[in-house]
Coordinates of C-alpha atoms and ligand atoms in Angstrom, one line a residue:
M1 CA 29.9 -26.8 -108.1
I2 CA 27.2 -24.5 -107.1
G3 CA 24.0 -24.9 -109.1
L4 CA 22.0 -22.0 -110.0
T5 CA 19.0 -20.7 -112.2
I6 CA 18.8 -17.3 -113.6
L7 CA 15.1 -16.0 -113.9
G8 CA 15.3 -13.2 -116.7
A9 CA 18.6 -14.4 -118.0
T10 CA 18.3 -12.3 -121.1
G11 CA 17.9 -9.1 -119.4
S12 CA 20.6 -6.6 -118.0
I13 CA 20.9 -8.4 -114.8
G14 CA 20.7 -11.8 -116.2
K15 CA 23.7 -11.1 -118.6
S16 CA 25.9 -9.5 -116.0
T17 CA 25.2 -12.7 -113.9
L18 CA 26.4 -15.0 -116.7
A19 CA 29.4 -12.4 -116.9
V20 CA 30.4 -13.3 -113.4
I21 CA 30.0 -17.0 -114.1
R22 CA 32.2 -16.5 -117.0
Q23 CA 34.8 -15.1 -114.6
N24 CA 34.6 -18.3 -112.2
P25 CA 33.6 -21.1 -114.5
E26 CA 35.0 -23.6 -112.0
R27 CA 32.6 -22.6 -109.2
F28 CA 29.0 -22.2 -110.9
R29 CA 27.0 -24.5 -113.1
V30 CA 24.0 -23.0 -114.7
L31 CA 21.1 -25.4 -114.3
A32 CA 18.1 -23.3 -116.0
L33 CA 17.8 -20.1 -117.9
T34 CA 14.5 -18.3 -118.4
A35 CA 13.3 -15.3 -120.4
N36 CA 10.1 -13.8 -121.9
S37 CA 10.6 -13.9 -125.7
N38 CA 14.1 -13.1 -126.8
V39 CA 15.0 -16.5 -128.8
T40 CA 18.3 -15.0 -130.3
E41 CA 19.9 -14.1 -126.8
M42 CA 18.6 -17.3 -125.2
L43 CA 19.9 -19.5 -127.9
A44 CA 23.3 -17.9 -127.6
Q45 CA 23.2 -18.4 -123.6
C46 CA 22.1 -22.0 -124.1
L47 CA 25.0 -22.9 -126.5
E48 CA 27.5 -21.3 -124.2
F49 CA 26.5 -22.5 -120.8
K50 CA 24.5 -25.6 -121.7
P51 CA 21.8 -25.4 -119.0
C52 CA 19.6 -28.5 -118.4
Y53 CA 16.4 -26.4 -118.9
A54 CA 15.6 -23.2 -120.9
V55 CA 12.1 -21.7 -120.3
M56 CA 10.2 -19.2 -122.4
L57 CA 7.2 -17.5 -121.2
N58 CA 6.1 -17.3 -124.7
D59 CA 4.9 -20.4 -126.3
G60 CA 5.8 -19.5 -129.8
A61 CA 9.3 -18.5 -128.7
A62 CA 9.8 -21.7 -126.8
S63 CA 9.0 -23.8 -130.1
Q64 CA 11.4 -21.6 -132.1
L65 CA 14.1 -22.0 -129.5
A66 CA 13.6 -25.8 -129.3
Q67 CA 13.9 -26.2 -132.9
Q68 CA 17.0 -24.3 -133.4
L69 CA 18.7 -25.9 -130.4
K70 CA 17.8 -29.4 -131.9
S71 CA 19.4 -28.4 -135.1
L72 CA 22.6 -27.4 -133.5
N73 CA 22.5 -30.7 -131.2
C74 CA 22.3 -29.0 -127.9
S75 CA 20.6 -31.2 -125.4
T76 CA 18.8 -28.4 -123.3
E77 CA 15.4 -29.2 -122.7
V78 CA 12.9 -26.2 -123.4
L79 CA 9.9 -25.5 -121.5
S80 CA 7.3 -22.7 -121.6
G81 CA 4.9 -20.9 -119.4
R82 CA 4.4 -19.5 -116.0
D83 CA 4.4 -22.7 -114.3
A84 CA 7.5 -23.8 -115.9
L85 CA 9.2 -20.6 -114.4
C86 CA 8.3 -21.7 -110.9
Q87 CA 9.2 -25.4 -111.6
V88 CA 12.8 -24.5 -112.5
A89 CA 13.1 -21.9 -109.8
A90 CA 12.4 -24.8 -107.3
L91 CA 14.6 -27.4 -108.7
D92 CA 16.3 -29.8 -106.1
E93 CA 19.8 -29.3 -107.7
N94 CA 19.4 -25.4 -107.3
D95 CA 21.6 -23.9 -104.7
M96 CA 20.8 -20.3 -105.5
V97 CA 18.3 -18.5 -107.9
M98 CA 19.0 -15.2 -109.5
A99 CA 15.5 -13.4 -109.4
A100 CA 15.9 -10.9 -112.3
I101 CA 12.7 -11.0 -113.9
V102 CA 11.4 -7.3 -114.4
G103 CA 8.1 -6.3 -112.5
A104 CA 5.5 -8.0 -110.7
A105 CA 5.6 -11.0 -113.2
G106 CA 8.6 -11.9 -111.2
L107 CA 6.8 -12.5 -107.9
M108 CA 5.6 -16.0 -108.3
P109 CA 8.7 -17.5 -109.8
T110 CA 10.8 -15.8 -107.1
L111 CA 8.4 -17.1 -104.3
A112 CA 8.7 -20.5 -105.7
A113 CA 12.5 -20.3 -105.1
V114 CA 11.9 -18.9 -101.6
R115 CA 9.4 -21.8 -100.7
A116 CA 12.0 -24.3 -101.8
G117 CA 14.4 -22.8 -99.4
K118 CA 17.1 -21.5 -101.8
R119 CA 19.7 -18.8 -101.5
I120 CA 17.8 -16.0 -103.4
L121 CA 19.8 -13.4 -105.3
L122 CA 17.1 -10.6 -105.2
A123 CA 17.3 -8.1 -108.1
N124 CA 13.4 -8.1 -108.8
K125 CA 12.7 -5.4 -106.3
E126 CA 9.1 -5.1 -107.5
A127 CA 8.4 -8.6 -106.1
L128 CA 9.4 -7.4 -102.7
V129 CA 7.5 -4.1 -103.0
M130 CA 4.4 -5.8 -104.1
S131 CA 4.4 -8.6 -101.2
G132 CA 6.4 -6.8 -98.4
A133 CA 5.8 -8.5 -95.1
L134 CA 4.2 -11.6 -96.7
F135 CA 7.3 -12.3 -98.8
M136 CA 9.6 -11.7 -95.7
D137 CA 7.5 -14.1 -93.7
E138 CA 7.8 -16.9 -96.3
V139 CA 11.7 -16.4 -96.4
K140 CA 11.6 -17.0 -92.6
A141 CA 9.3 -19.8 -92.7
S142 CA 11.2 -21.7 -95.4
G143 CA 14.6 -21.0 -94.2
A144 CA 15.5 -19.5 -97.4
E145 CA 18.7 -17.0 -97.6
L146 CA 18.0 -13.7 -99.2
L147 CA 20.9 -11.6 -100.5
P148 CA 20.1 -8.2 -102.1
I149 CA 21.4 -7.4 -105.6
D150 CA 20.0 -4.0 -106.0
S151 CA 23.3 -2.0 -105.6
E152 CA 22.1 0.2 -102.8
H153 CA 20.8 -2.7 -100.7
N154 CA 23.8 -4.8 -101.4
A155 CA 26.0 -1.9 -100.2
I156 CA 23.7 -1.6 -97.1
F157 CA 24.0 -5.3 -96.5
Q158 CA 27.9 -5.2 -96.8
A159 CA 28.2 -2.2 -94.2
M160 CA 25.7 -3.9 -91.8
P161 CA 26.8 -6.2 -88.8
V162 CA 26.6 -9.8 -89.3
A163 CA 23.7 -10.1 -86.8
V164 CA 21.6 -7.8 -89.3
Q165 CA 23.0 -9.8 -92.3
N166 CA 21.7 -13.2 -90.6
N167 CA 18.4 -11.9 -89.8
L168 CA 17.2 -9.9 -92.8
G169 CA 13.5 -8.6 -92.4
F170 CA 13.4 -9.3 -88.6
C171 CA 16.7 -7.5 -87.4
D172 CA 16.7 -4.8 -84.6
L173 CA 18.6 -1.8 -86.0
I174 CA 18.6 0.1 -82.6
A175 CA 20.0 -3.0 -80.7
E176 CA 22.8 -3.1 -83.5
G177 CA 23.7 0.6 -82.9
I178 CA 22.5 1.6 -86.2
S179 CA 20.7 5.2 -86.4
K180 CA 20.1 5.5 -90.2
I181 CA 20.5 3.8 -93.5
L182 CA 21.6 6.4 -96.0
L183 CA 20.2 5.5 -99.5
T184 CA 21.9 7.0 -102.3
G185 CA 20.7 7.7 -105.8
S186 CA 22.3 9.7 -108.8
G187 CA 19.1 11.7 -109.5
G188 CA 18.9 10.4 -113.0
P189 CA 19.5 12.1 -116.3
F190 CA 17.4 15.0 -115.3
R191 CA 18.7 16.3 -112.0
Y192 CA 19.8 19.3 -113.4
S193 CA 17.2 19.9 -116.2
N194 CA 14.8 22.8 -116.1
I195 CA 11.6 21.2 -114.5
A196 CA 9.3 22.9 -117.1
D197 CA 11.0 21.0 -119.8
L198 CA 10.4 17.5 -118.4
A199 CA 7.0 17.2 -120.0
A200 CA 8.7 17.0 -123.4
V201 CA 11.2 14.4 -122.4
T202 CA 11.3 11.4 -124.8
P203 CA 11.9 7.7 -123.9
A204 CA 15.5 7.7 -125.5
Q205 CA 16.4 10.6 -123.2
A206 CA 14.7 9.0 -120.2
C207 CA 16.6 5.8 -120.8
A208 CA 20.0 7.2 -121.3
H209 CA 21.4 6.9 -117.5
P210 CA 24.3 8.9 -116.9
N211 CA 26.2 6.1 -114.8
W212 CA 24.4 2.9 -115.1
S213 CA 23.4 0.8 -118.2
M214 CA 20.1 -1.1 -117.3
G215 CA 16.7 -2.4 -118.6
Q216 CA 14.3 0.0 -120.0
K217 CA 11.7 0.0 -117.0
I218 CA 14.4 0.6 -114.4
S219 CA 15.9 3.3 -116.4
V220 CA 12.7 5.4 -116.6
D221 CA 12.1 4.7 -113.1
S222 CA 15.5 6.2 -112.3
A223 CA 14.6 9.2 -114.3
T224 CA 11.5 9.8 -112.2
M225 CA 13.2 8.5 -109.1
M226 CA 10.4 6.0 -108.7
N227 CA 13.4 3.6 -108.5
K228 CA 14.7 5.2 -105.3
G229 CA 10.9 5.2 -104.1
L230 CA 10.7 1.4 -104.7
E231 CA 14.2 1.1 -103.2
Y232 CA 12.9 2.8 -100.1
I233 CA 10.0 0.4 -99.8
E234 CA 12.6 -2.5 -100.5
A235 CA 15.0 -1.1 -97.8
K236 CA 12.1 -1.1 -95.2
W237 CA 11.3 -4.7 -95.5
L238 CA 15.0 -6.0 -95.9
F239 CA 16.2 -4.1 -92.9
N240 CA 13.2 -3.7 -90.8
A241 CA 13.7 0.0 -90.9
D242 CA 11.1 2.7 -90.0
E243 CA 10.6 6.2 -91.3
S244 CA 13.1 7.9 -89.1
Q245 CA 15.7 5.3 -90.1
I246 CA 15.9 5.7 -94.0
Q247 CA 17.2 8.9 -95.6
V248 CA 17.4 9.3 -99.4
V249 CA 20.6 11.2 -100.5
I250 CA 21.3 12.3 -103.9
H251 CA 24.9 11.4 -105.0
P252 CA 25.3 12.3 -108.7
Q253 CA 28.5 10.4 -109.1
S254 CA 27.3 6.9 -108.2
V255 CA 30.5 6.1 -106.5
I256 CA 29.1 5.4 -103.1
H257 CA 26.3 2.8 -103.4
S258 CA 24.8 3.4 -100.0
M259 CA 25.9 3.9 -96.4
V260 CA 24.9 2.9 -92.9
Q261 CA 25.3 5.6 -90.1
Y262 CA 26.0 4.3 -86.5
T263 CA 25.1 5.8 -83.0
D264 CA 28.9 6.4 -82.3
G265 CA 29.0 8.8 -85.4
S266 CA 30.8 6.1 -87.6
V267 CA 29.3 5.9 -91.2
L268 CA 30.1 2.9 -93.4
A269 CA 30.0 3.2 -97.2
Q270 CA 30.4 0.7 -99.7
M271 CA 32.0 2.0 -102.9
G272 CA 32.7 0.8 -106.4
E273 CA 32.6 1.3 -110.1
P274 CA 28.8 1.6 -111.2
D275 CA 28.7 -2.0 -112.5
M276 CA 26.1 -4.6 -111.3
C277 CA 28.7 -7.5 -111.6
T278 CA 30.1 -6.2 -108.2
P279 CA 27.0 -6.8 -106.2
I280 CA 26.1 -9.9 -108.1
A281 CA 29.6 -11.5 -107.5
H282 CA 29.2 -10.5 -103.8
A283 CA 25.9 -12.2 -103.3
M284 CA 26.9 -15.4 -105.4
A285 CA 30.0 -15.7 -103.3
Y286 CA 28.9 -14.5 -99.7
P287 CA 30.6 -14.6 -97.3
K288 CA 33.7 -15.2 -99.5
R289 CA 34.9 -12.9 -102.3
I290 CA 35.3 -13.9 -105.9
P291 CA 36.5 -11.9 -109.0
S292 CA 33.8 -10.1 -110.9
G293 CA 35.6 -8.8 -113.8
V294 CA 34.8 -5.2 -112.6
K295 CA 37.8 -2.8 -112.9
P296 CA 39.1 -1.3 -109.4
L297 CA 37.9 2.0 -108.3
D298 CA 40.5 4.7 -109.1
F299 CA 40.4 7.3 -106.5
F300 CA 42.7 9.6 -108.4
E301 CA 40.5 9.7 -111.5
M302 CA 37.0 9.9 -109.9
G303 CA 37.0 13.7 -108.9
E304 CA 34.8 15.3 -106.4
L305 CA 31.9 13.4 -104.5
T306 CA 28.8 15.5 -104.1
F307 CA 25.6 15.0 -102.1
L308 CA 22.1 16.9 -102.4
K309 CA 18.8 16.6 -100.6
P310 CA 15.9 15.2 -102.9
D311 CA 13.5 17.8 -104.3
Y312 CA 10.1 16.3 -104.5
T313 CA 8.9 19.0 -107.2
R314 CA 11.4 17.6 -109.5
Y315 CA 10.7 13.9 -108.4
P316 CA 6.9 13.7 -107.3
C317 CA 7.3 9.8 -107.7
L318 CA 9.8 9.6 -105.0
K319 CA 7.5 11.2 -102.6
L320 CA 4.4 9.1 -103.9
A321 CA 6.5 6.0 -103.0
I322 CA 7.5 7.0 -99.6
D323 CA 4.0 7.9 -98.6
A324 CA 2.7 4.7 -99.9
C325 CA 5.3 3.0 -97.8
Y326 CA 3.7 4.2 -94.6
Q327 CA 0.1 3.9 -96.0
G328 CA 0.5 0.1 -96.3
Q329 CA 0.8 -3.0 -98.4
V330 CA -2.3 -2.3 -100.5
A331 CA -0.9 1.1 -101.5
T332 CA 2.6 -0.1 -102.2
T333 CA 1.2 -2.9 -104.4
T334 CA -1.1 -0.5 -106.1
L335 CA 1.7 2.1 -106.7
N336 CA 4.0 -0.6 -108.1
A337 CA 1.3 -2.0 -110.6
T338 CA 0.2 1.4 -111.7
N339 CA 3.7 2.5 -112.3
E340 CA 4.4 -0.5 -114.3
V341 CA 1.4 0.3 -116.7
A342 CA 2.3 4.1 -116.7
V343 CA 6.0 3.4 -117.6
D344 CA 5.0 1.1 -120.4
A345 CA 2.5 3.9 -121.8
F346 CA 5.2 6.3 -121.6
L347 CA 7.7 3.9 -123.3
T348 CA 5.1 3.3 -126.1
G349 CA 4.3 7.0 -126.7
Q350 CA 0.9 7.1 -125.2
I351 CA 1.6 9.6 -122.3
G352 CA 4.4 12.1 -121.5
F353 CA 7.1 11.7 -118.9
T354 CA 5.3 13.9 -116.2
D355 CA 2.0 12.1 -117.0
I356 CA 3.7 9.0 -115.1
A357 CA 3.6 10.9 -111.6
R358 CA 0.1 12.0 -112.5
V359 CA -1.3 8.6 -113.4
N360 CA 0.4 7.1 -110.2
A361 CA -1.1 9.8 -108.0
T362 CA -4.6 9.7 -109.4
V363 CA -4.7 5.9 -108.9
L364 CA -3.4 6.1 -105.5
E365 CA -5.7 8.9 -104.3
A366 CA -8.6 6.9 -105.1
L367 CA -7.5 4.0 -102.7
T368 CA -9.5 3.1 -99.7
F369 CA -6.5 1.8 -97.7
S370 CA -6.3 -1.6 -96.0
E371 CA -3.8 -4.3 -95.5
A372 CA -4.1 -7.5 -97.7
K373 CA -3.6 -10.8 -95.8
S374 CA -2.6 -13.2 -98.4
I375 CA -0.4 -13.2 -101.7
D376 CA -3.6 -14.1 -103.7
A377 CA -5.2 -10.8 -102.2
L378 CA -2.2 -8.9 -103.4
I379 CA -2.2 -10.2 -106.9
E380 CA -6.0 -9.4 -107.2
I381 CA -5.0 -5.7 -105.9
D382 CA -2.1 -5.6 -108.6
A383 CA -4.7 -6.6 -111.2
M384 CA -7.4 -4.0 -110.1
A385 CA -4.7 -1.2 -110.1
R386 CA -3.6 -2.1 -113.7
I387 CA -7.3 -1.5 -114.7
D388 CA -7.5 1.8 -112.9
A389 CA -4.2 2.9 -114.2
Q390 CA -5.5 2.0 -117.9
Q391 CA -8.4 4.1 -117.3
T392 CA -6.6 7.0 -116.0
I393 CA -4.2 6.8 -119.0
S394 CA -7.2 6.9 -121.4
R395 CA -8.5 10.0 -119.6
V396 CA -5.1 11.6 -119.7
T397 CA -4.8 11.1 -123.5
K398 CA -8.1 11.9 -124.6
Ligands
LIG401 P1 15.5 -6.1 -118.4 O1 14.3 -5.7 -118.8 O2 16.8 -5.9 -118.9 O3 15.4 -7.7 -118.3 C1 14.2 -8.4 -117.7 C2 14.1 -10.0 -117.9 O4 13.0 -10.4 -117.5 C3 14.6 -10.3 -119.4 O5 15.2 -11.6 -119.4 C4 13.0 -10.6 -119.8 O6 12.9 -11.8 -120.8 C5 12.4 -11.1 -118.7 N1 11.0 -10.8 -118.4 C6 10.3 -9.6 -118.7 N2 9.0 -9.7 -118.7 C7 8.8 -11.2 -118.3 C8 7.6 -11.7 -117.9 N3 6.4 -11.3 -118.0 N4 7.7 -13.2 -117.4 C9 8.9 -13.6 -117.5 N5 10.1 -13.1 -117.8 C10 10.0 -11.8 -118.1 O7 15.4 -5.8 -116.9 P2 16.8 -5.5 -115.9 O8 17.4 -4.2 -116.0 O9 17.8 -6.7 -115.9 O10 16.0 -5.6 -114.5 C11 15.7 -6.9 -113.8 C12 15.2 -6.7 -112.5 O11 16.3 -6.3 -111.7 C13 14.3 -5.5 -112.2 O12 13.5 -5.8 -111.3 C14 15.0 -4.2 -111.8 O13 14.5 -3.3 -111.1 C15 16.3 -5.0 -111.1 N6 17.6 -4.3 -111.0 C16 18.2 -4.0 -112.2 C17 19.3 -3.3 -112.3 C18 20.2 -3.1 -113.4 O14 21.2 -2.5 -113.3 N7 19.7 -3.5 -114.7 C19 19.7 -2.8 -111.1 C20 19.1 -3.0 -109.9 C21 17.9 -3.8 -109.8
LIG402 MG1 19.3 0.2 -107.3

C-alpha cells in the first residue's frame, strides 16, 4: 500500500484526492489529513479514511475535532499548528504528499515534504511561484519527485518526453526538440463580458466558473486570469522554459488542458473532462494508470473547439504576472502575496473586481528589484508585500 498525506484535505483538491482513493482503496493508505479550520468536513474524512493523524492549523478547531473523534471511538491523533503541518508532511511512512493548501501558507509544509524526499503531488502553485529556483534546487538536492497536479502542467508533463519528465526544472527543451509550451486557459466567466461592466462584478459572479468547480481564491484568479499568470510562472520553473517557449492560448471549452509543440511540427495535446480527478490519479499512479472515476470524453457531444489570443486590457493581471516572471523572484513573490490580499479584500467586499489588478500593479510598481537568496528572505518579502497591499487597499477604499 502506498502511504500518503493530504495537505489541505478539506478543500476542492483535497476532496478530489480522497475521491480517487475511494476508487482505488487497495492501493492507497491515508496517513495524515490537514486543514485550516473546517471541523465538520475533517471529522467525516477521519471517520471514513481513519488516518493516523489529523492536523488543524487552528487550535480551537483541533480541540473540537479531538473531542468529537474521541466520543466516536476514532483513534486518529489530532495535532495543531504550523509545525504539525510540516511534521506530518515529512512522516517516514509517507510515500507521497498531496500539496493542496491554498496560497503561500502551503510553502513550508510543501518544502518539508520536499526535504524529506517524498513524491510531491503539487497543486499548491503559489508555493512554487513564491519560491521558484530555490524550490526546484531543494527538489533536486533531496531527490524528491515532483508531479504537477495543476491540470495544465499535468497535461504538459504528459505530452513531454520522458527525459523532461525525469528532470523537471533542469530539462533542456531545445535538446528534446520542443519549440513551445501552449498553456491553455478558459478565459474565465467574463471572457465575453463588456469590459466596462467588470468593475461591478460580485464575488458570486466571479466564483461561478463556466467549466471547473474550485476553491474561491483560484476561482477569482481564473476570472482575472491571474491564475494563468501564476501558471505561466509555474510552467517556467517546472519546465525550465524561457519567454519564447511559453504561449498562453484561450480555449473556452477546457477540453484540451494544454499542449506541447515540437520542432518537427507535431503538437501533442492532453484532453479530458474538466475534472481534477484525472490529473490527480495520473500523478498518484505515474508511470502507471489507474481509474479516476472521471467519465470518458465524448467527442460527439463536445462540439467545436475554439482558440483565442489573450487580450491584456480584459486581463491586466495576466500581463502583470508575465512581466513579473521576467523581473525576477522578488517580483513574483510580491505579486503572489499582494494578489492573495487583494483577492481576499474583493471576496470580503472591501474592493471591486477591477481593483484587484490596480492593487497588484501599484505594489509591483513601487518595487526595487533584486533576487532573494533564501527561503527566509522570500518569506520576509511576502510579509512586506502584504503590508504594502493592505495600505494600497486602504487608499483605494477611502
Ligand atoms: P480550497 O480553498 O478549496 O482548499 C484549501 C485547503 O487548504 C483547505 O483544506 C483549507 O483548510 C486549507 N487551508 C487554507 N488556508 C490554510 C492555511 N493558512 N494553513 C493551512 N491550511 C490552509 O482550495 P483548492 O481549490 O482546493 O486549491 C488548493 C490549491 O490547489 C491552490 O493552490 C490552487 O491554486 C491549486 N489548484 C486548485 C485547482 C482546483 O480545481 N481547485 C486546480 C489547480 C490547482
Ligand atoms: Mg490550472
